[in-house]
Amino acid sequence: MQDKKKIILEHKKNLKEIKRHNKSYYIDDNPKISDAEYDKIKTNILKLEEKYPYLKTIESIQNIVGYKPLNKFQKIKHLSPMLSLANAFNLDDMKDFKKKINNFLNLKEKNLDLFCEPKIDGISATLIYEKGNLTRGLSRGDGKTGEDILENLKTIKNLPKKLISKNVPDLLEIRCEVYIGKKDFLKLKDKFANPRNAAGGTLRQKDPSETSKIPLKYFAYGFGLISPMIFKTQSEFLREIEKWNFIINPLSEKTTSESEIEKKHTLIEQLRSELDYDIDGLVFKVNDLSLQKRLGNTSNSPRWAIAYKFSAEKATTRIKDISIQVGRTGAITPVAKVEPVTVGGVVVSNATLHNEDEISRKDIRIGDTIKIQRAGDVIPQVVSVDISKRDKNSKKYIFPKKCLCGAETKKEISKSTRKHDAVRRCIKGYECIFTAKEKLKHIVSKEAFNIDGLGKKVIEQFWDLDLIKEPSNIFNLNYNKIKNLEGWGELSINNLKKAIKKSQVISLDKFIYSIGIRHIGQENAKILAGFFSSIKEFSKLFDSKNRKKILINLVDLDGIGETQIHSIENFFLNKTNTRIIEDLINRLNIKNYVAQNSNGKFSNKKLMFTGGFKNMSRSEAKEVAENNGGKVLGSISKKLDYLVVGESKPTKSKIEQAKQLNVKIILEKDWNKILNS
Ligand code: IVH
């Protein structure tokens, strides 16, 4: 009996200790012991509980730490963001890509040198070498912050840990794609759905010795920060780093003309199944690095590169039913429920029908035999109908005129084309529960509040349980209720609390993007944030009198047109929207907008352009001005600091107006001088 008491006491002491370590690890983010030591304590407790099962009736480790510690890596900010790539699906898209580049750079180049590489479908990582030594290795993470996976990356054979060459720059950041060979994957196929998942899972193993058991491979394809910069072209960069023992994809080469691009695409697509790694397209990059620099990036992807995807995988199936879904802008999207069919290794049971017009155009009906395709991560689409297999009694599909919430739907008339939109929308905004739910999913998404652990599925769950009905509820969650839900433990709740707390501090541009005003994407949100500067100024939109004045002033902003202004007005005219957004603001700490470069050549200056420039397009001039801290306006007013006049056909009346308002005029030659100074 005495023994039993002693054992119980020891068990209690052990549990107390493990709880203490849990707190340091999960809550304070400051573990006091190594993972191995933690595991030892945990194993001892488990053994004791197994030996004396009565302990479990008092308190069991299974209940307090009924989870394994999550793989947890230190988060580190990237030296330069890891972006994604825009997609091309056919030669016309590729022609368009080249045309846009020529326009941006104001080049008349027919055969711009592009460098072509296979797009490896693996996991991206970045490797930092300081004075030739591999000192850091990060996962992509959200593109801005990655996870420290250096030890796991070091297990990759052939990945240089030290660079021995005279001309290695002091700071060298190499971007690469890590993968598992198709043959090696066969040994792992019971554990993972595809090689990509297997590579991701393996690379994020907490224990590097586990990672080393799986043969990970990699291809180096690009760079982040390099100092001093010694390369002039992408081809030269790859050639050189190959000499430093990095693995480069052997199918990479320079392609110039459109016929070469298409030839290479067809050739590699034919080779695709024979390669030991998955590829999902080709990446074409402007070869000249100085042109890459001039082209820069949009919010998420570089202007100098594109992924020319391989054709989508197709399959034939039958439509069982057609239902509608409501998107965050109220868009009603018809979805075909199809007999499950495997397309490119994934079982598909839903396919999008896009919109009402698309259904009428293709005369798609319930019961039809259809061809569907799946390209990359996008939702599978219905490509065509096999009319010969149609049932004689089938009827035309009548598109519902009401939203799932019962409200009226409307097809708007586009402000720019004056034509009816193809998409029908619910008119209720946040008042429609279907739209509201989607808006919440948008708010928590990566590009918006970026709340880890609060994904689409959790939003659905919390919505059904009345935990979150509108954005401000996110910051006032009933954790006591969540605690009792299946799948939610102490650890996940603490992580969620942390992620939510972190997201409460948000920049003005992200906030504007998050609230989901139609036609206000990330780029426009930045322009608006630059205009308003603070949430105080932005909040003036809530007041109808102020709003009118502000909306008139928005016309001045380059990039904001009638469509956007009309959409902002509509958003704030809706009382439910304004109440919901005001409640949200009250929960947040919204940081003033800081221009990219607050000590640039044009910081705090407002510029406007007229006429064409010899060496750069209007878009590039705008980008240069903004990168130097300036704001670009679309019309002349007293607020303007500079009117920059290009030599080719400037508008005389604008110059006159500027003179009258004492706005400083910068001629093209002076503009070039300022930029080169
Ligand atoms: S260049 C986006 N080249 O594709 C910045 N990316 O969708 C330039 N990828 O995150 C990327 N093979 O992980 C580039 N030859 C290649 C690539 C490649 C695979 C991945 C990479 C990137 C993603 C973008």
XYZ file of C-alpha atoms and ligand atoms in Angstrom:
701
model
C 0.000 0.000 0.000
C 2.855 2.253 0.971
C 4.388 1.432 -2.388
C 1.241 2.394 -4.220
C 1.198 5.792 -2.523
C 4.841 6.323 -3.462
C 4.192 5.379 -7.059
C 1.223 7.732 -7.265
C 3.306 10.539 -5.819
C 6.105 9.889 -8.293
C 3.618 9.809 -11.137
C 2.131 13.133 -10.048
C 5.590 14.647 -9.818
C 6.457 13.416 -13.299
C 3.242 14.787 -14.743
C 3.876 18.134 -13.107
C 7.301 18.197 -14.648
C 6.030 17.377 -18.123
C 3.382 20.100 -17.795
C 6.099 22.568 -16.829
C 8.131 21.627 -19.905
C 5.049 21.840 -22.080
C 4.535 25.384 -20.883
C 8.147 26.389 -21.605
C 8.002 24.699 -24.984
C 4.583 25.579 -26.313
C 3.594 28.723 -24.496
C 6.809 30.512 -23.590
C 8.567 29.247 -26.721
C 11.607 28.753 -24.523
C 12.302 25.046 -23.951
C 14.478 24.285 -20.952
C 15.461 20.761 -22.020
C 16.328 19.047 -25.287
C 13.727 17.067 -27.225
C 15.567 13.864 -26.364
C 15.376 14.627 -22.646
C 11.695 15.488 -23.007
C 11.044 12.201 -24.805
C 12.892 10.313 -22.045
C 10.640 11.736 -19.321
C 7.588 11.035 -21.445
C 8.636 7.430 -22.138
C 9.267 6.826 -18.426
C 5.786 8.041 -17.570
C 4.245 5.879 -20.278
C 6.156 2.852 -19.017
C 5.033 3.497 -15.437
C 1.418 3.849 -16.544
C 1.646 0.613 -18.445
C 3.073 -1.179 -15.439
C 0.544 0.292 -12.987
C -2.649 0.842 -15.004
C -4.448 2.298 -11.946
C -2.329 5.415 -12.470
C -4.307 6.124 -15.611
C -7.498 6.383 -13.603
C -5.947 9.187 -11.543
C -4.415 11.208 -14.377
C -2.884 9.907 -17.550
C -0.207 11.467 -19.713
C -2.345 10.421 -22.680
C -4.852 13.077 -21.635
C -2.558 15.981 -20.941
C -0.046 15.307 -23.617
C -2.072 13.063 -25.800
C -0.077 14.433 -28.710
C 3.456 14.229 -29.884
C 5.310 17.527 -29.913
C 4.615 19.100 -33.272
C 7.527 19.487 -35.590
C 8.566 22.920 -34.575
C 11.216 24.905 -36.338
C 12.495 28.338 -35.624
C 10.955 30.954 -37.914
C 13.385 33.231 -39.708
C 12.726 36.178 -42.031
C 13.956 35.685 -45.589
C 16.688 38.004 -46.834
C 14.541 38.574 -49.903
C 11.005 37.218 -50.383
C 10.445 33.818 -52.008
C 7.790 34.502 -54.633
C 5.562 32.311 -56.761
C 5.290 32.211 -60.521
C 2.578 33.371 -62.896
C 1.302 30.654 -65.243
C 1.036 30.334 -69.007
C -1.079 27.557 -70.502
C -0.477 28.012 -74.240
C 1.766 29.767 -76.753
C -0.523 32.814 -76.802
C 0.054 33.257 -73.063
C 3.795 33.019 -73.728
C 3.555 35.645 -76.508
C 1.644 37.828 -74.089
C 4.355 37.350 -71.443
C 7.017 38.532 -73.908
C 4.866 41.423 -75.090
C 4.324 42.655 -71.551
C 8.070 42.521 -70.897
C 8.816 44.489 -74.045
C 6.154 47.036 -73.141
C 7.418 47.433 -69.584
C 11.008 47.882 -70.709
C 9.991 49.897 -73.741
C 11.972 47.516 -75.954
C 11.238 46.634 -79.560
C 13.107 43.340 -79.099
C 11.539 40.514 -81.093
C 13.754 37.791 -79.764
C 14.329 38.475 -76.128
C 16.713 35.889 -74.636
C 14.851 33.606 -72.287
C 16.383 30.857 -70.207
C 14.281 27.732 -69.923
C 14.319 25.192 -67.084
C 11.991 22.362 -66.070
C 9.664 23.340 -63.241
C 10.413 20.748 -60.592
C 7.372 19.780 -58.546
C 9.060 19.528 -55.172
C 9.591 21.692 -52.106
C 11.469 24.973 -52.369
C 14.276 25.867 -50.022
C 16.853 28.606 -49.780
C 20.473 28.098 -48.781
C 22.644 30.869 -47.412
C 26.423 30.702 -47.762
C 28.565 33.165 -45.859
C 32.148 33.273 -47.046
C 31.499 29.924 -48.731
C 30.083 28.187 -45.639
C 26.510 26.948 -45.559
C 25.177 28.790 -42.512
C 21.440 28.790 -43.000
C 18.774 26.761 -44.773
C 15.136 27.815 -44.811
C 11.849 26.501 -46.127
C 9.655 28.844 -48.178
C 7.098 29.332 -45.387
C 4.761 32.154 -46.346
C 7.366 33.606 -48.699
C 8.441 36.295 -46.228
C 9.365 34.098 -43.271
C 10.642 30.543 -43.548
C 11.555 27.782 -41.137
C 15.053 26.842 -40.159
C 15.486 23.395 -41.730
C 19.262 23.628 -42.120
C 20.042 20.342 -40.359
C 17.620 18.454 -42.551
C 18.918 20.095 -45.722
C 22.431 19.139 -44.726
C 21.442 15.460 -44.967
C 21.076 15.852 -48.749
C 23.940 14.178 -50.520
C 25.550 16.445 -53.147
C 24.334 19.606 -51.457
C 27.558 21.569 -50.943
C 28.215 22.443 -47.310
C 31.334 24.439 -48.136
C 32.204 26.175 -51.388
C 35.821 26.097 -52.332
C 36.413 28.530 -55.143
C 38.129 31.898 -55.312
C 35.220 33.783 -56.823
C 32.406 32.740 -54.466
C 30.668 35.966 -53.288
C 30.812 36.701 -49.537
C 27.057 36.336 -49.310
C 25.411 33.835 -51.613
C 21.788 32.780 -51.365
C 20.880 29.808 -53.547
C 17.264 28.864 -54.245
C 16.595 25.214 -54.918
C 13.831 22.644 -55.242
C 14.111 19.542 -53.055
C 12.490 16.334 -54.290
C 12.314 12.590 -53.846
C 13.069 10.522 -56.935
C 10.100 8.611 -58.374
C 11.865 5.281 -57.830
C 12.752 6.097 -54.231
C 9.168 7.195 -53.649
C 7.910 3.676 -54.377
C 9.337 2.637 -50.989
C 7.358 5.402 -49.294
C 4.125 5.254 -51.216
C 2.139 3.759 -48.336
C 2.927 6.779 -46.186
C 2.458 9.657 -48.658
C 0.093 10.414 -51.535
C 2.778 11.606 -53.952
C 6.531 12.340 -54.129
C 5.966 16.033 -53.419
C 4.169 15.353 -50.131
C 6.836 12.809 -49.249
C 9.582 15.396 -49.828
C 7.713 17.972 -47.736
C 7.103 15.550 -44.892
C 10.666 14.291 -44.897
C 12.185 17.753 -45.021
C 10.113 18.844 -42.036
C 11.039 15.850 -39.858
C 12.033 17.071 -36.447
C 14.821 14.536 -36.252
C 17.498 15.029 -38.956
C 18.629 11.427 -38.558
C 15.141 10.374 -39.745
C 15.496 12.718 -42.728
C 18.830 11.196 -43.621
C 17.161 7.799 -44.093
C 15.254 9.095 -47.122
C 17.258 9.948 -50.217
C 16.300 13.561 -50.825
C 17.685 15.205 -53.956
C 17.644 18.762 -55.231
C 18.162 21.063 -58.196
C 19.490 24.596 -57.716
C 17.598 27.024 -60.000
C 18.022 30.580 -58.746
C 19.266 33.053 -56.203
C 18.038 35.425 -53.530
C 20.609 37.883 -52.237
C 24.149 37.862 -53.638
C 26.838 40.267 -52.505
C 28.919 41.256 -54.339
C 26.855 40.461 -57.419
C 29.106 38.863 -59.989
C 26.658 37.386 -62.493
C 25.228 39.013 -65.596
C 22.864 36.327 -66.868
C 20.869 33.375 -65.532
C 22.799 31.024 -67.841
C 26.126 32.315 -66.534
C 24.883 31.977 -62.934
C 23.925 28.326 -63.404
C 27.111 27.502 -65.314
C 29.212 28.996 -62.551
C 27.449 27.446 -59.561
C 27.647 24.069 -61.267
C 31.422 24.484 -61.047
C 30.936 25.059 -57.309
C 29.326 21.590 -57.128
C 25.647 22.531 -57.105
C 23.319 20.211 -59.031
C 21.745 21.948 -62.011
C 18.982 20.490 -64.122
C 20.577 19.156 -67.313
C 17.561 20.009 -69.473
C 17.992 23.760 -68.969
C 18.971 25.921 -71.946
C 18.554 29.293 -73.629
C 15.493 29.635 -75.894
C 14.764 32.698 -77.910
C 12.173 32.526 -80.640
C 8.566 31.518 -80.148
C 9.094 28.395 -82.244
C 11.960 27.353 -79.959
C 9.761 27.864 -76.908
C 7.034 25.645 -78.310
C 9.501 23.022 -79.517
C 11.116 22.796 -76.097
C 7.720 22.593 -74.396
C 6.583 19.709 -76.623
C 9.882 17.889 -76.271
C 10.075 18.025 -72.476
C 6.407 17.151 -72.120
C 7.127 13.988 -74.112
C 10.128 13.243 -71.908
C 8.194 13.954 -68.723
C 7.188 10.390 -67.813
C 10.736 9.089 -68.298
C 12.316 11.525 -65.832
C 12.944 10.354 -62.269
C 11.416 13.544 -60.849
C 7.995 15.141 -61.247
C 7.808 18.298 -63.335
C 4.646 20.249 -64.083
C 5.861 22.646 -66.741
C 8.780 24.753 -67.884
C 9.976 27.975 -66.307
C 11.031 30.702 -68.754
C 13.187 33.476 -67.310
C 14.555 36.660 -68.868
C 18.209 35.687 -69.157
C 19.705 39.152 -68.681
C 19.855 39.844 -64.919
C 19.940 43.621 -65.335
C 16.647 43.397 -67.239
C 15.274 41.113 -64.493
C 16.144 43.806 -61.977
C 14.397 46.493 -63.998
C 11.312 44.329 -64.416
C 10.986 43.662 -60.672
C 7.964 41.954 -59.139
C 4.235 42.354 -58.752
C 2.819 41.467 -55.308
C 3.455 37.748 -55.592
C 5.481 36.969 -58.669
C 8.388 38.300 -60.689
C 7.599 40.002 -64.009
C 10.663 38.360 -65.538
C 9.611 34.722 -65.231
C 6.654 32.519 -66.071
C 5.720 28.845 -65.662
C 4.528 27.408 -68.977
C 2.451 24.520 -67.677
C 2.004 21.188 -69.409
C -1.440 20.395 -70.695
C -3.908 19.457 -68.042
C -4.760 15.833 -67.448
C -8.237 14.915 -68.716
C -10.840 12.259 -67.896
C -14.410 11.368 -68.875
C -17.226 11.130 -66.354
C -20.948 11.892 -65.897
C -22.727 14.786 -64.193
C -24.839 13.538 -61.292
C -26.099 16.932 -60.273
C -25.439 20.661 -60.562
C -25.377 22.815 -57.460
C -24.326 26.379 -56.793
C -21.688 27.829 -54.521
C -21.415 31.392 -53.293
C -18.026 33.106 -53.282
C -16.746 35.927 -51.074
C -17.839 38.585 -53.533
C -21.270 36.992 -53.750
C -20.423 35.350 -57.087
C -22.654 32.373 -57.784
C -20.588 29.551 -59.233
C -22.258 26.444 -60.597
C -20.508 23.206 -59.660
C -21.003 19.825 -61.315
C -21.148 16.884 -58.932
C -19.642 14.109 -61.022
C -19.185 10.388 -60.710
C -15.795 10.084 -59.023
C -12.982 9.675 -61.532
C -9.192 9.684 -61.203
C -7.485 12.557 -63.010
C -3.691 12.619 -62.778
C -3.607 10.534 -59.599
C -6.315 12.483 -57.753
C -9.936 11.405 -57.326
C -12.245 14.159 -58.535
C -15.939 14.366 -57.663
C -16.617 18.076 -58.289
C -15.843 20.278 -61.278
C -16.521 23.946 -61.820
C -18.891 25.111 -64.544
C -17.686 28.721 -64.133
C -20.907 30.719 -64.593
C -24.387 30.858 -66.052
C -23.201 31.913 -69.519
C -20.753 29.023 -69.701
C -23.562 26.519 -68.957
C -25.788 27.989 -71.661
C -22.953 28.225 -74.179
C -21.996 24.574 -73.758
C -25.609 23.529 -73.026
C -24.442 21.458 -70.076
C -27.161 19.307 -68.496
C -27.537 16.992 -65.512
C -26.839 13.403 -66.681
C -24.456 14.499 -69.470
C -21.232 12.657 -70.187
C -18.455 15.193 -69.968
C -14.726 15.609 -70.262
C -13.036 17.240 -67.273
C -9.499 18.491 -66.796
C -7.329 19.237 -63.796
C -4.314 21.539 -64.066
C -2.137 22.033 -61.022
C -3.923 23.071 -57.873
C -6.879 24.711 -59.589
C -10.384 23.250 -59.263
C -11.091 20.738 -62.080
C -13.043 22.213 -64.972
C -15.649 20.853 -67.350
C -14.127 21.055 -70.852
C -16.766 19.610 -73.141
C -19.997 17.641 -73.390
C -20.404 14.447 -75.422
C -23.840 15.168 -76.910
C -23.964 11.727 -78.596
C -24.271 10.142 -75.162
C -27.065 12.457 -74.008
C -30.328 10.989 -72.701
C -33.233 11.886 -75.030
C -35.318 13.065 -72.098
C -32.699 15.373 -70.608
C -33.730 18.973 -70.018
C -31.862 22.255 -70.247
C -30.413 23.362 -66.931
C -32.228 26.375 -65.536
C -29.860 28.575 -63.602
C -31.286 29.633 -60.224
C -32.056 33.326 -60.023
C -31.816 33.392 -56.223
C -28.820 32.983 -53.965
C -28.623 30.077 -51.516
C -29.586 32.603 -48.830
C -32.799 33.349 -50.703
C -31.806 36.871 -51.764
C -31.994 38.284 -55.264
C -28.980 37.939 -57.524
C -27.808 40.421 -60.111
C -25.556 40.567 -63.129
C -23.758 43.875 -62.922
C -22.942 46.089 -65.870
C -19.200 46.536 -66.182
C -18.099 50.171 -65.758
C -15.417 49.754 -68.398
C -17.056 47.581 -71.084
C -20.674 48.637 -70.345
C -21.635 44.980 -70.857
C -23.414 42.606 -68.495
C -21.040 40.625 -66.313
C -21.107 36.859 -67.011
C -21.252 36.240 -63.285
C -24.428 36.492 -61.255
C -23.955 37.790 -57.708
C -25.870 37.818 -54.460
C -26.564 41.429 -53.532
C -26.451 40.989 -49.744
C -22.722 41.113 -48.840
C -22.109 40.263 -45.180
C -25.869 39.866 -44.736
C -25.741 36.681 -46.833
C -24.493 33.888 -44.582
C -22.867 32.086 -47.508
C -20.966 35.156 -48.671
C -20.072 36.054 -45.073
C -18.530 32.636 -44.454
C -16.381 32.976 -47.574
C -15.330 36.488 -46.552
C -14.133 35.039 -43.245
C -12.092 32.428 -45.089
C -10.525 35.231 -47.106
C -9.761 37.266 -43.984
C -7.791 34.440 -42.339
C -5.938 33.503 -45.548
C -2.181 33.739 -46.058
C -2.195 37.032 -47.969
C -4.569 38.655 -45.453
C -4.434 38.104 -41.665
C -2.448 34.893 -42.184
C -3.685 33.089 -39.071
C -1.959 29.715 -38.688
C -4.365 27.039 -37.488
C -7.455 28.941 -38.635
C -7.898 27.575 -42.121
C -11.013 27.134 -44.254
C -12.104 23.928 -42.540
C -11.805 25.436 -39.050
C -13.797 28.478 -40.172
C -16.547 26.101 -41.362
C -16.453 24.263 -38.027
C -16.426 27.433 -35.911
C -19.186 28.935 -38.045
C -21.440 25.915 -37.513
C -20.807 26.142 -33.773
C -21.627 29.875 -33.728
C -18.090 30.652 -32.567
C -17.290 32.927 -35.502
C -20.003 34.711 -37.443
C -18.152 37.889 -38.324
C -14.501 38.990 -38.411
C -14.331 40.603 -34.948
C -15.391 37.266 -33.369
C -11.977 35.860 -34.325
C -10.458 38.061 -31.644
C -12.944 37.153 -28.953
C -13.105 33.379 -29.201
C -14.681 31.184 -26.558
C -11.699 28.919 -25.942
C -13.572 27.000 -23.206
C -15.941 25.758 -25.873
C -13.112 24.998 -28.302
C -11.249 23.059 -25.595
C -13.981 20.439 -25.613
C -13.978 19.944 -29.369
C -12.435 16.872 -30.873
C -8.965 17.494 -32.249
C -8.337 20.538 -30.055
C -5.802 20.106 -27.253
C -3.884 22.451 -25.003
C -1.119 22.759 -27.571
C -3.275 23.576 -30.586
C -5.341 26.074 -28.586
C -2.219 27.845 -27.377
C -0.839 27.962 -30.890
C -4.111 29.376 -32.181
C -4.193 32.018 -29.445
C -0.647 33.022 -30.344
C -1.359 33.170 -34.081
C -4.489 35.280 -33.531
C -2.692 37.647 -31.189
C 0.105 38.073 -33.702
C -2.338 38.818 -36.508
C -3.920 41.653 -34.541
C -1.011 43.866 -35.494
C -1.542 44.406 -39.202
C -0.340 46.860 -41.822
C -2.898 49.205 -43.362
C -2.492 47.762 -46.873
C -3.079 44.194 -45.642
C -6.085 45.349 -43.654
C -7.632 47.037 -46.708
C -7.006 43.918 -48.778
C -8.433 41.676 -46.041
C -11.838 43.317 -45.729
C -12.578 42.075 -49.226
C -13.842 45.075 -51.181
C -14.521 43.807 -54.674
C -11.878 44.894 -57.240
C -9.433 45.771 -54.452
C -6.666 43.211 -54.692
C -3.248 43.380 -53.074
C -1.838 45.948 -55.508
C -4.827 48.288 -55.248
C -4.849 47.897 -51.461
C -1.256 49.155 -51.421
C -2.160 52.165 -53.574
C -5.069 52.997 -51.259
C -2.929 52.495 -48.142
C -0.402 54.911 -49.634
C -3.188 57.434 -50.146
C -4.803 57.134 -46.708
C -1.584 56.488 -44.729
C -3.427 55.698 -41.477
C -6.538 53.833 -40.366
C -7.818 57.148 -38.996
C -7.879 58.631 -42.492
C -9.239 55.427 -44.025
C -12.059 55.381 -41.446
C -13.345 58.677 -42.819
C -14.906 56.539 -45.555
C -17.495 55.454 -42.993
C -18.999 58.920 -42.970
C -21.138 59.615 -46.029
C -20.196 63.304 -46.302
C -16.477 62.646 -46.075
C -16.803 59.665 -48.351
C -17.983 61.717 -51.306
C -15.008 64.075 -51.068
C -12.546 61.218 -50.632
C -13.927 59.252 -53.555
C -13.471 62.267 -55.811
C -9.840 62.496 -54.714
C -9.247 58.809 -55.413
C -9.588 59.578 -59.106
C -6.114 61.106 -58.835
C -4.546 57.770 -57.977
C -2.793 56.003 -60.789
C -4.201 52.471 -60.869
C -7.543 53.272 -59.212
C -10.289 53.716 -61.776
C -14.028 54.171 -61.925
C -14.655 50.449 -61.302
C -12.692 50.467 -58.035
C -14.183 53.746 -56.824
C -17.702 52.531 -57.525
C -16.936 49.312 -55.648
C -15.527 51.144 -52.609
C -18.603 53.372 -52.565
C -20.936 50.366 -52.711
C -19.037 48.607 -49.952
C -19.327 51.540 -47.551
C -22.935 52.325 -48.477
C -23.902 49.011 -46.905
C -24.603 49.573 -43.187
C -23.862 45.963 -42.225
C -20.470 46.166 -43.912
C -19.559 49.357 -42.085
C -20.655 48.054 -38.680
C -18.727 44.798 -39.171
C -15.582 46.550 -40.312
C -15.760 49.121 -37.496
C -16.071 46.288 -34.954
C -13.061 44.641 -36.527
C -10.980 47.819 -36.451
C -11.664 48.120 -32.721
C -9.927 44.801 -32.130
C -6.818 45.606 -34.139
C -3.622 47.542 -34.048
C -3.399 48.801 -37.629
C 0.003 50.159 -38.512
C 0.371 53.270 -40.644
C 1.428 52.608 -44.196
C 5.133 52.989 -44.701
C 6.210 53.472 -48.289
C 8.740 50.905 -49.482
C 11.524 53.404 -49.377
C 11.071 56.277 -46.983
C 14.463 57.798 -47.725
C 14.399 57.387 -51.498
C 14.847 60.026 -54.141
C 11.122 60.830 -54.199
C 10.081 60.120 -50.605
C 6.868 61.853 -49.676
C 6.656 63.359 -53.157
C 3.718 63.092 -55.521
C 4.531 62.633 -59.183
C 2.650 62.467 -62.421
C 3.837 61.432 -65.877
C 2.896 62.708 -69.307
C 4.319 61.686 -72.681
C 6.402 58.639 -73.569
C 9.996 58.048 -72.453
C 12.738 56.726 -74.652
C 14.318 54.267 -72.225
C 11.425 53.046 -70.162
C 7.697 52.499 -70.261
C 5.190 54.369 -68.121
C 4.800 51.254 -65.947
C 8.527 51.086 -65.292
C 8.695 54.825 -64.553
C 5.873 54.385 -62.058
C 7.624 51.421 -60.432
C 10.907 53.351 -60.206
C 9.151 56.350 -58.630
C 7.401 54.110 -56.088
C 10.548 52.149 -55.291
C 12.111 55.519 -54.516
C 9.379 56.413 -52.056
C 7.200 58.506 -54.392
C 3.450 58.377 -54.998
C 2.150 58.464 -58.551
C -1.035 60.429 -59.228
C -3.269 60.224 -62.268
C -4.324 63.871 -62.530
C -2.931 67.352 -61.976
C -3.718 69.194 -58.782
C -2.080 71.500 -56.238
C -0.993 68.386 -54.323
C 1.344 67.329 -57.097
C 5.083 67.940 -56.565
C 6.450 66.986 -59.986
C 5.113 66.594 -63.490
C 7.593 64.400 -65.357
C 7.424 65.139 -69.078
C 8.517 62.482 -71.588
C 9.726 63.638 -75.006
C 7.185 61.658 -77.009
C 3.838 63.449 -77.323
C 3.352 64.975 -73.865
C -0.076 66.553 -73.244
C 0.402 70.304 -73.630
C -2.601 71.213 -71.478
C -1.165 69.225 -68.565
C 2.109 71.130 -68.779
C 0.162 74.425 -68.851
C -1.964 73.407 -65.877
C 1.134 72.349 -63.932
C 2.809 75.681 -64.629
C -0.242 77.568 -63.395
C -0.310 75.556 -60.175
C 3.443 76.006 -59.633
C 4.076 72.273 -59.951
C 7.727 71.593 -60.723
C 8.307 70.206 -64.210
C 10.962 67.554 -64.776
C 12.001 66.929 -68.379
C 12.979 63.463 -69.607
C 16.705 64.217 -69.650
C 16.555 65.503 -66.049
C 14.510 62.459 -64.988
C 17.270 60.204 -66.362
C 19.882 62.280 -64.557
C 18.030 62.009 -61.223
C 17.724 58.236 -61.606
C 21.400 57.829 -62.414
C 22.582 60.158 -59.677
S 12.182 30.311 -60.503
C 9.271 32.721 -58.158
N 12.770 27.984 -61.436
O 8.268 26.920 -58.458
C 10.666 33.044 -58.238
N 11.154 28.063 -59.696
O 5.815 28.529 -58.498
C 11.386 32.348 -59.301
N 10.314 25.892 -59.028
O 8.794 28.649 -55.472
C 11.227 30.904 -59.245
N 11.491 24.684 -60.428
O 9.904 26.394 -55.721
C 12.024 28.650 -60.553
N 13.416 25.998 -62.408
C 12.694 26.647 -61.513
C 11.813 25.982 -60.636
C 11.062 26.741 -59.740
C 10.599 24.640 -59.468
C 9.356 26.218 -57.959
C 9.947 27.109 -56.901
C 9.060 28.283 -56.795
C 7.825 27.779 -57.458
C 7.052 28.933 -58.048
